[in-house]
PDB file of C-alpha atoms in Angstrom:
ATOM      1  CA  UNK R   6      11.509   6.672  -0.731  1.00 92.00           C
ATOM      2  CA  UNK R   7      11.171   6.737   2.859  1.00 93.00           C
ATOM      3  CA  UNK R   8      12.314   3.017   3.356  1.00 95.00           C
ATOM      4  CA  UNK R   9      15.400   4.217   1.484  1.00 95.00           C
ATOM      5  CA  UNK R  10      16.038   7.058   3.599  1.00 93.00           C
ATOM      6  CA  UNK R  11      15.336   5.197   6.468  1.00 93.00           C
ATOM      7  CA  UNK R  12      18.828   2.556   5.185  1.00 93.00           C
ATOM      8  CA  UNK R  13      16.471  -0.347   3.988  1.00 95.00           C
ATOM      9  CA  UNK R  14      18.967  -1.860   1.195  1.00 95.00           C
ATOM     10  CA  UNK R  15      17.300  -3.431  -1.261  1.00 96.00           C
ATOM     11  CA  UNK R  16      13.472  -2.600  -2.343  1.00 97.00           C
ATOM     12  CA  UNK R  17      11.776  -4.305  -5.158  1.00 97.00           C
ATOM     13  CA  UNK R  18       9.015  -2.401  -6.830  1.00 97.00           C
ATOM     14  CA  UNK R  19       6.375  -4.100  -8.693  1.00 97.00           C
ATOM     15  CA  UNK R  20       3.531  -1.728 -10.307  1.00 96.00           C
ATOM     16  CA  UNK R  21       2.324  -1.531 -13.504  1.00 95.00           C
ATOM     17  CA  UNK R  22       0.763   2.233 -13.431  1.00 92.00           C
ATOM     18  CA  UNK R  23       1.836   4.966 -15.767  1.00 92.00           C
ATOM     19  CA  UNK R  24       2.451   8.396 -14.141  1.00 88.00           C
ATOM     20  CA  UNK R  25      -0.117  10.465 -14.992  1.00 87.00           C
ATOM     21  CA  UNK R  26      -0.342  14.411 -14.803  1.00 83.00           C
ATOM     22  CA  UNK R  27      -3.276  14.026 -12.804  1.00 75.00           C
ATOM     23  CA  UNK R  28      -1.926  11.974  -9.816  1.00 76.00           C
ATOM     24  CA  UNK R  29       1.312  14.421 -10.121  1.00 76.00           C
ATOM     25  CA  UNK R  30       0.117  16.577  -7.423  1.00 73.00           C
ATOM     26  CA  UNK R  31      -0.085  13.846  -4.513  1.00 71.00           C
ATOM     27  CA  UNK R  32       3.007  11.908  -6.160  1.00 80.00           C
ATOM     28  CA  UNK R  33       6.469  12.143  -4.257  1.00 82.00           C
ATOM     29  CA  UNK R  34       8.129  11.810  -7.896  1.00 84.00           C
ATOM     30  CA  UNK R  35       5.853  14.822  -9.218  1.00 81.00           C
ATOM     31  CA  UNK R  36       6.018  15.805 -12.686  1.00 83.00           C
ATOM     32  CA  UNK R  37       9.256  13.851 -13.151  1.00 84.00           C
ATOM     33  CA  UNK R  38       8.198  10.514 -15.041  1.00 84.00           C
ATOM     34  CA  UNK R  39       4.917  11.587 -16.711  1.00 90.00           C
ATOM     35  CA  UNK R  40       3.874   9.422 -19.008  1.00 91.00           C
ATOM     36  CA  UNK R  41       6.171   6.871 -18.142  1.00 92.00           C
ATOM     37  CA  UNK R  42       6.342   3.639 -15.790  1.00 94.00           C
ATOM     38  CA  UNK R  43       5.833   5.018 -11.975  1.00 94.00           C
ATOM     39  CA  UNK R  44       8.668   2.038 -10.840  1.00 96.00           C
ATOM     40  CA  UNK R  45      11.359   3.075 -13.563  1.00 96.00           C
ATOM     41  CA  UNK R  46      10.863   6.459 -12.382  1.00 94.00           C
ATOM     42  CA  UNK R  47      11.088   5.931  -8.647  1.00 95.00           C
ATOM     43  CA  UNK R  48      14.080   3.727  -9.098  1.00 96.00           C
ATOM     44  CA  UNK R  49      15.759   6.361 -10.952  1.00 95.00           C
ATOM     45  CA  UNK R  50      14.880   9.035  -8.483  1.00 94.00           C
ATOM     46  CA  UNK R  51      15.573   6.823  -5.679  1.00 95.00           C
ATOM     47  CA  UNK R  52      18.883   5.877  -7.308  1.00 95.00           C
ATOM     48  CA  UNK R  53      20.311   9.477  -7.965  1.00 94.00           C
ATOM     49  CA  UNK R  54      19.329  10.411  -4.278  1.00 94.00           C
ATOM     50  CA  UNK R  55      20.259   7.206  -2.098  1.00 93.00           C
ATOM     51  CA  UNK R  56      23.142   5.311  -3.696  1.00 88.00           C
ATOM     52  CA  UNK R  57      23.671   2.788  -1.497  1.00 92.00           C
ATOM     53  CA  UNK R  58      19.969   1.557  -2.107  1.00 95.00           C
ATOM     54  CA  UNK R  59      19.510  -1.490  -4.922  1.00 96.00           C
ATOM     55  CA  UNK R  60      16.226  -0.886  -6.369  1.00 97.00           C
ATOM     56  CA  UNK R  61      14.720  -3.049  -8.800  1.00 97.00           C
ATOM     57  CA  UNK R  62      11.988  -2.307 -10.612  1.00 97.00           C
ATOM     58  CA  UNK R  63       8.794  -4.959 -12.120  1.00 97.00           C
ATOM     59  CA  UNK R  64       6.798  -2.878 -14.460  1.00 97.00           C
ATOM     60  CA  UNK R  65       3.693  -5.216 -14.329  1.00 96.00           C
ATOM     61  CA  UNK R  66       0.908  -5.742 -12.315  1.00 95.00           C
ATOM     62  CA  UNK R  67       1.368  -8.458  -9.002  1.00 95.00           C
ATOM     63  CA  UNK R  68      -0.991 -10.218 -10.281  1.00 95.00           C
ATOM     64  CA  UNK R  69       1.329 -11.202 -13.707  1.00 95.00           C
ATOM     65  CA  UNK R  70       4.471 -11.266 -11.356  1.00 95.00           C
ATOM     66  CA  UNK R  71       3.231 -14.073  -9.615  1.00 95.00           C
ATOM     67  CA  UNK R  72       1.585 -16.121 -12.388  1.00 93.00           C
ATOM     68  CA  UNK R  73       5.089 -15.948 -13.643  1.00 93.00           C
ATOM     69  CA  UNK R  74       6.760 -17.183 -10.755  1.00 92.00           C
ATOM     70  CA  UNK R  75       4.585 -18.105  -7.762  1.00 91.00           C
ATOM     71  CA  UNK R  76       7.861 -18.155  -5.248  1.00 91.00           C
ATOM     72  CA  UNK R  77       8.717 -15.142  -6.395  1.00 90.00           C
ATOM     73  CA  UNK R  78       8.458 -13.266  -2.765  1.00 92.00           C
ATOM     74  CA  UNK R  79       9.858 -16.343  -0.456  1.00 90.00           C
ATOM     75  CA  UNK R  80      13.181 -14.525  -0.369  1.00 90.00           C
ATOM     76  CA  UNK R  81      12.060 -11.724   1.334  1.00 93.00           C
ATOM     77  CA  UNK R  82      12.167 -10.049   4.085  1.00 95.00           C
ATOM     78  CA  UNK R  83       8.992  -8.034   4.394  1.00 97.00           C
ATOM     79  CA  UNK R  84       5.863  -7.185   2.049  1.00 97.00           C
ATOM     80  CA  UNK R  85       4.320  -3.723   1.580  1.00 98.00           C
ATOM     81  CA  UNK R  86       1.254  -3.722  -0.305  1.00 97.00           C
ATOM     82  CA  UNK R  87       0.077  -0.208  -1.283  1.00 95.00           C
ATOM     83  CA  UNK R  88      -2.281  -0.409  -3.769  1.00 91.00           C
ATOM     84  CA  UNK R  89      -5.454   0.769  -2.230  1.00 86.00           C
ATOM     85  CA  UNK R  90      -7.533  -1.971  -3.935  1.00 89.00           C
ATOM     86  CA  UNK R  91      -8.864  -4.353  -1.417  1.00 90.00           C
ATOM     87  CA  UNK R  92      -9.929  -7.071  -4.227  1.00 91.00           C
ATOM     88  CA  UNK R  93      -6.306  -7.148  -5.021  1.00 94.00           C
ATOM     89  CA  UNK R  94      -5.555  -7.084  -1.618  1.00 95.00           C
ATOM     90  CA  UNK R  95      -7.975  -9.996  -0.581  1.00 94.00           C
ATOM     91  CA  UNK R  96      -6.188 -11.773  -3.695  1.00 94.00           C
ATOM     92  CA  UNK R  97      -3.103 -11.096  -2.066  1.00 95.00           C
ATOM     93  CA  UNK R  98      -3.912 -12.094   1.315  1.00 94.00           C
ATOM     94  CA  UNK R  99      -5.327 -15.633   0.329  1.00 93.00           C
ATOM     95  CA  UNK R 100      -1.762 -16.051  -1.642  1.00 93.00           C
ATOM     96  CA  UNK R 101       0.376 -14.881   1.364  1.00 91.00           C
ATOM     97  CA  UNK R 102      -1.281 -17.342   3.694  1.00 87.00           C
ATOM     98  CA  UNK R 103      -1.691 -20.353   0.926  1.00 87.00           C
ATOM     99  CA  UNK R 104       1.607 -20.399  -1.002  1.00 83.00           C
ATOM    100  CA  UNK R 105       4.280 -18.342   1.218  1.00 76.00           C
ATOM    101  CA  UNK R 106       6.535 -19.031   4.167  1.00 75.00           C
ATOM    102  CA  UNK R 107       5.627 -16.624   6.847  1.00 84.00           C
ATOM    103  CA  UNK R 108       6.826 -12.906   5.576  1.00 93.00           C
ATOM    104  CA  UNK R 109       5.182 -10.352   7.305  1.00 95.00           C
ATOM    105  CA  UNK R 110       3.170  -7.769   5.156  1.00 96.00           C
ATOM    106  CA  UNK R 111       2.061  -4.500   5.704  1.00 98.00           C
ATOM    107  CA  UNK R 112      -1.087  -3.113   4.159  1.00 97.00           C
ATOM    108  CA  UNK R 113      -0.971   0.265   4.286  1.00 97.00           C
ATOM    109  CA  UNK R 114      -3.936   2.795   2.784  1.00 94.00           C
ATOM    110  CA  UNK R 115      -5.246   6.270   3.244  1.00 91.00           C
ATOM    111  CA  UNK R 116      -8.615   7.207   3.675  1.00 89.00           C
ATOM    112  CA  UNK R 117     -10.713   9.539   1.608  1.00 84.00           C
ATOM    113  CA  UNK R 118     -10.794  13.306   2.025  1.00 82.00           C
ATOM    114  CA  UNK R 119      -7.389  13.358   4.652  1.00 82.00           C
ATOM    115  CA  UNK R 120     -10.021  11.818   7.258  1.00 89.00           C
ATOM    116  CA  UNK R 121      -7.083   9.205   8.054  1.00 93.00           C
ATOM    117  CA  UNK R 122      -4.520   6.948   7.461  1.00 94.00           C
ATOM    118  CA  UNK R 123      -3.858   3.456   8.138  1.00 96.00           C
ATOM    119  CA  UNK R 124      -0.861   0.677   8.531  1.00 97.00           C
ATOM    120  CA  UNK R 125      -2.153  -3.023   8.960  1.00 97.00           C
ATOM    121  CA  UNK R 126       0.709  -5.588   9.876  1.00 97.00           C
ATOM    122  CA  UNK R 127      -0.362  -9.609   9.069  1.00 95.00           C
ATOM    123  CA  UNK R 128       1.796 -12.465   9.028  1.00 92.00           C
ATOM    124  CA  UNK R 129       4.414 -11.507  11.944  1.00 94.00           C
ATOM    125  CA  UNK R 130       6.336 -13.858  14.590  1.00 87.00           C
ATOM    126  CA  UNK R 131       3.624 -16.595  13.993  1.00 82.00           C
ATOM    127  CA  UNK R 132       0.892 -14.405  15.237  1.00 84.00           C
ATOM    128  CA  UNK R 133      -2.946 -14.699  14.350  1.00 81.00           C
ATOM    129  CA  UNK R 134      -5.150 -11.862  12.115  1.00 81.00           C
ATOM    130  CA  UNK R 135      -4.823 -11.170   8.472  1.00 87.00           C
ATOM    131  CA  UNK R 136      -6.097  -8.394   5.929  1.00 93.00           C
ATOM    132  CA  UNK R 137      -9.946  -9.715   6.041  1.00 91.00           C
ATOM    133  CA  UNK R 138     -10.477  -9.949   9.803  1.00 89.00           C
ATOM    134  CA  UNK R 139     -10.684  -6.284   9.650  1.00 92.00           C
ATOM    135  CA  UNK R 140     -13.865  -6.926   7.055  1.00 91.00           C
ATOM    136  CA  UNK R 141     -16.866  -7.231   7.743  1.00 89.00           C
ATOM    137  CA  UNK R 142     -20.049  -8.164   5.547  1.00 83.00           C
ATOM    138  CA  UNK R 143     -23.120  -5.868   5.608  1.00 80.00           C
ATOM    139  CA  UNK R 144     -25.921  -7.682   3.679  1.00 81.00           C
ATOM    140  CA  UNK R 145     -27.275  -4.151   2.820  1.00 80.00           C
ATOM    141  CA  UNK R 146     -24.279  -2.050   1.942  1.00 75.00           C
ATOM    142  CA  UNK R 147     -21.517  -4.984   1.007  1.00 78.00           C
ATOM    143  CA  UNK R 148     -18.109  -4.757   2.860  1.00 82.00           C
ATOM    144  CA  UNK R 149     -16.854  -2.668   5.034  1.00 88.00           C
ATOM    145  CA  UNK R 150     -13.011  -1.845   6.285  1.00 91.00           C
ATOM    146  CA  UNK R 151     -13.981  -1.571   9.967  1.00 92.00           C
ATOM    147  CA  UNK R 152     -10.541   0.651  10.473  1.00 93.00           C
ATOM    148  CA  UNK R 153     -12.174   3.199   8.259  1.00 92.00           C
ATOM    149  CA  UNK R 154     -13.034   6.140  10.028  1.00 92.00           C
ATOM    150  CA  UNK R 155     -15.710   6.870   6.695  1.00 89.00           C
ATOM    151  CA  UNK R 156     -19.356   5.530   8.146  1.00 88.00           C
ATOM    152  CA  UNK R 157     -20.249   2.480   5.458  1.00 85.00           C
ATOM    153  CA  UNK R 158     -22.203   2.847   2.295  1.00 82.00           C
ATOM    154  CA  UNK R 159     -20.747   5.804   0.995  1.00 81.00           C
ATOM    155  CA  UNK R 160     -18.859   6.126  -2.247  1.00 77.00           C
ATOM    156  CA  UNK R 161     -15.932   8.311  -2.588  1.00 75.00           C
ATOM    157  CA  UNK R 162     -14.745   7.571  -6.157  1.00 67.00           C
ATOM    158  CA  UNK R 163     -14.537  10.751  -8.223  1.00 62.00           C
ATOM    159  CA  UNK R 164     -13.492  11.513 -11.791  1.00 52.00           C
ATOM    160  CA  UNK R 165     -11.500  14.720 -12.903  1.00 48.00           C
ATOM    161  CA  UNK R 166     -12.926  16.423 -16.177  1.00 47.00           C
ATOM    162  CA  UNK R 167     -12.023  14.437 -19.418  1.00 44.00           C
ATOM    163  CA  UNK R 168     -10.530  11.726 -17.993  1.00 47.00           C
ATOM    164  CA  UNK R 169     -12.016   8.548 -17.144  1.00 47.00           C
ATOM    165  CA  UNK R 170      -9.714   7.248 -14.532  1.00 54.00           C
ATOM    166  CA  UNK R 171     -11.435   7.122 -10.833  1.00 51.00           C
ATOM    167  CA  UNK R 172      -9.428   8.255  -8.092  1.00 55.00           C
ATOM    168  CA  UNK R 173     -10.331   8.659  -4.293  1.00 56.00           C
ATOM    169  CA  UNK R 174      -9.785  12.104  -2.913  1.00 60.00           C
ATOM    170  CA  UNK R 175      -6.977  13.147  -0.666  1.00 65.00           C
ATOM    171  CA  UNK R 176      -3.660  15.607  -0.390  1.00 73.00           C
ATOM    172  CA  UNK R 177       0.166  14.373  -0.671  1.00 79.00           C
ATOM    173  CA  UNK R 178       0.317  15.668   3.196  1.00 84.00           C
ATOM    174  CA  UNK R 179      -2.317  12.534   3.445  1.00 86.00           C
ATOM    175  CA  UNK R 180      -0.350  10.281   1.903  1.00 87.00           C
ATOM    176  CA  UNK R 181       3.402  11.327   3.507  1.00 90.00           C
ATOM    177  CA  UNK R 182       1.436  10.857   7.122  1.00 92.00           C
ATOM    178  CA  UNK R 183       0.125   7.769   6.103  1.00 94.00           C
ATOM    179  CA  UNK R 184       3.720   6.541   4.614  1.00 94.00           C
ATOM    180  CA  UNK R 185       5.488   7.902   7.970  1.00 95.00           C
ATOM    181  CA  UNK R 186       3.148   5.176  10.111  1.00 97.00           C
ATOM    182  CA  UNK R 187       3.815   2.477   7.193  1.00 97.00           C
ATOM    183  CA  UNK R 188       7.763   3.438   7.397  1.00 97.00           C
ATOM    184  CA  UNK R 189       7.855   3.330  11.326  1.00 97.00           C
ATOM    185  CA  UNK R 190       6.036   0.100  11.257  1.00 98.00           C
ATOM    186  CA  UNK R 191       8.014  -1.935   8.437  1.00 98.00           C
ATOM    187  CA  UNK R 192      11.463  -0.680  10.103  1.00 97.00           C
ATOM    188  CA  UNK R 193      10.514  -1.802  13.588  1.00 97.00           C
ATOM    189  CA  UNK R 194       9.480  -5.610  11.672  1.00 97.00           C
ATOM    190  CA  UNK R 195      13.054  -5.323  10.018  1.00 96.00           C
ATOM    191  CA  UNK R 196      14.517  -4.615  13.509  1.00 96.00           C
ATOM    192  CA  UNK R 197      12.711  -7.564  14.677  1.00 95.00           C
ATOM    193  CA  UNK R 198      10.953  -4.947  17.038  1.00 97.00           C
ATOM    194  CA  UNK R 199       7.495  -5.499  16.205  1.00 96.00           C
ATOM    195  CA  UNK R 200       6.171  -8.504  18.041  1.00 94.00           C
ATOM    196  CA  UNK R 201       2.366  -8.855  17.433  1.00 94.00           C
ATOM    197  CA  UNK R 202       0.179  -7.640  14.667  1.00 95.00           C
ATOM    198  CA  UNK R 203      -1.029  -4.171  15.143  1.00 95.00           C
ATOM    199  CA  UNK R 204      -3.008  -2.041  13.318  1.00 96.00           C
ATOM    200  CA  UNK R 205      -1.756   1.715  13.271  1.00 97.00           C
ATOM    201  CA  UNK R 206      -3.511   4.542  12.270  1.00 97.00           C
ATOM    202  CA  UNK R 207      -3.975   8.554  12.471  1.00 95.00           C
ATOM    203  CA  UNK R 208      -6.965  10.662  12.436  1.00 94.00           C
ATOM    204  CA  UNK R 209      -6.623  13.905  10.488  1.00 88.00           C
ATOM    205  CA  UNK R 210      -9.274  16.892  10.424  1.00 84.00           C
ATOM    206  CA  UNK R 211     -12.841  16.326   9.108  1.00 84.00           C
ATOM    207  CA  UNK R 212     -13.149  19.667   7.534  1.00 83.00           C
ATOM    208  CA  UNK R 213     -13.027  18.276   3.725  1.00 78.00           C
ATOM    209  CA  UNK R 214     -14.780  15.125   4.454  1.00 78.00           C
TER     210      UNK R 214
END
């Protein structure tokens, strides 16, 4: 929404998530779309709002999209991946850097309990770094981000009362702040801007962590 506000023309969406009433509260969309696809209801929010946006919309996972069609992202012009999921994102990562031209992509994720936000740019104006330099292996604990301002070995997963699904705490102001960053960021690759590969990232309050 924000990259269509911001006069980005054409987005493709590819997700294959279900809104549910449970993730309504932190969702820009709300309780519009319940129960159905979260990209056909984006792209019809974003299409009554911001006309001269072209959305398309891939109800599937990534994963599907590019079995499908493995050059399906060469004609782009930058990649934001948002899932939160850093095994898809490692998957991703090894596929950007194997069987892509150089498109920059922007990993962008929010820390648990509002304790922070982060925007990682890879892949931009030929410059080194990627999604996994900012892992690191502890043989005790397993990986950890090292951008996280969390302390590793903890486990933030939590589960809301009769349903199964796991979700990581934190607010919709978490998320906007972090999507502000990830916004700022993906305009200033558009703009050809954005020479290196940063990382950006805010720090909110610790009180609910």
């Amino acid at each position: 929404s924000e990259l269509a506000k911001s006069g980005v023309g054409t987005i493709t969406l590819i997700d294959s998530d279900v809104l549910k009433p449970e993730n309504t509260y932190r969702h820009i969309l709300g309780s519009f779309g319940v129960d159905h696809p979260k990209v056909d209801a984006l792209k019809k929010d974003i299409d009554s709002k911001y006309p001269y946006t072209f959305i398309i919309a891939k109800n599937s996972s990534v994963e599907n999209i590019i079995e499908e069609n493995m050059n399906i992202f060469n004609s782009e012009n930058l990649i934001i991946i948002a899932t939160g999921n850093p095994t898809i994102n490692f998957m991703l990562n090894n596929f950007f850097i194997k069987h892509t031209k150089r498109i920059p992509v922007i990993y962008t994720w929010v820390d648990p309990y509002g304790i922070g936000g982060h925007a990682l740019l890879t892949n931009n104006q030929e410059k080194n770094g990627c999604y996994q330099c900012i892992y690191e292996m502890d043989f005790e604990l397993g990986l950890y981000n090292r951008a996280s301002f969390a302390a590793r070995g903890q486990f933030f997963s939590k589960t809301i009362t009769g349903c199964s699904s796991l979700f990581v705490p934190y607010s919709s102001l978490d998320a906007l702040q972090t999507s502000v960053i990830a916004t700022r960021l993906a305009i200033d690759v558009l703009k050809g801007a954005e020479l290196d590969n940063p990382i950006i990232s805010w720090r909110g309050s610790c009180d609910e962590f």
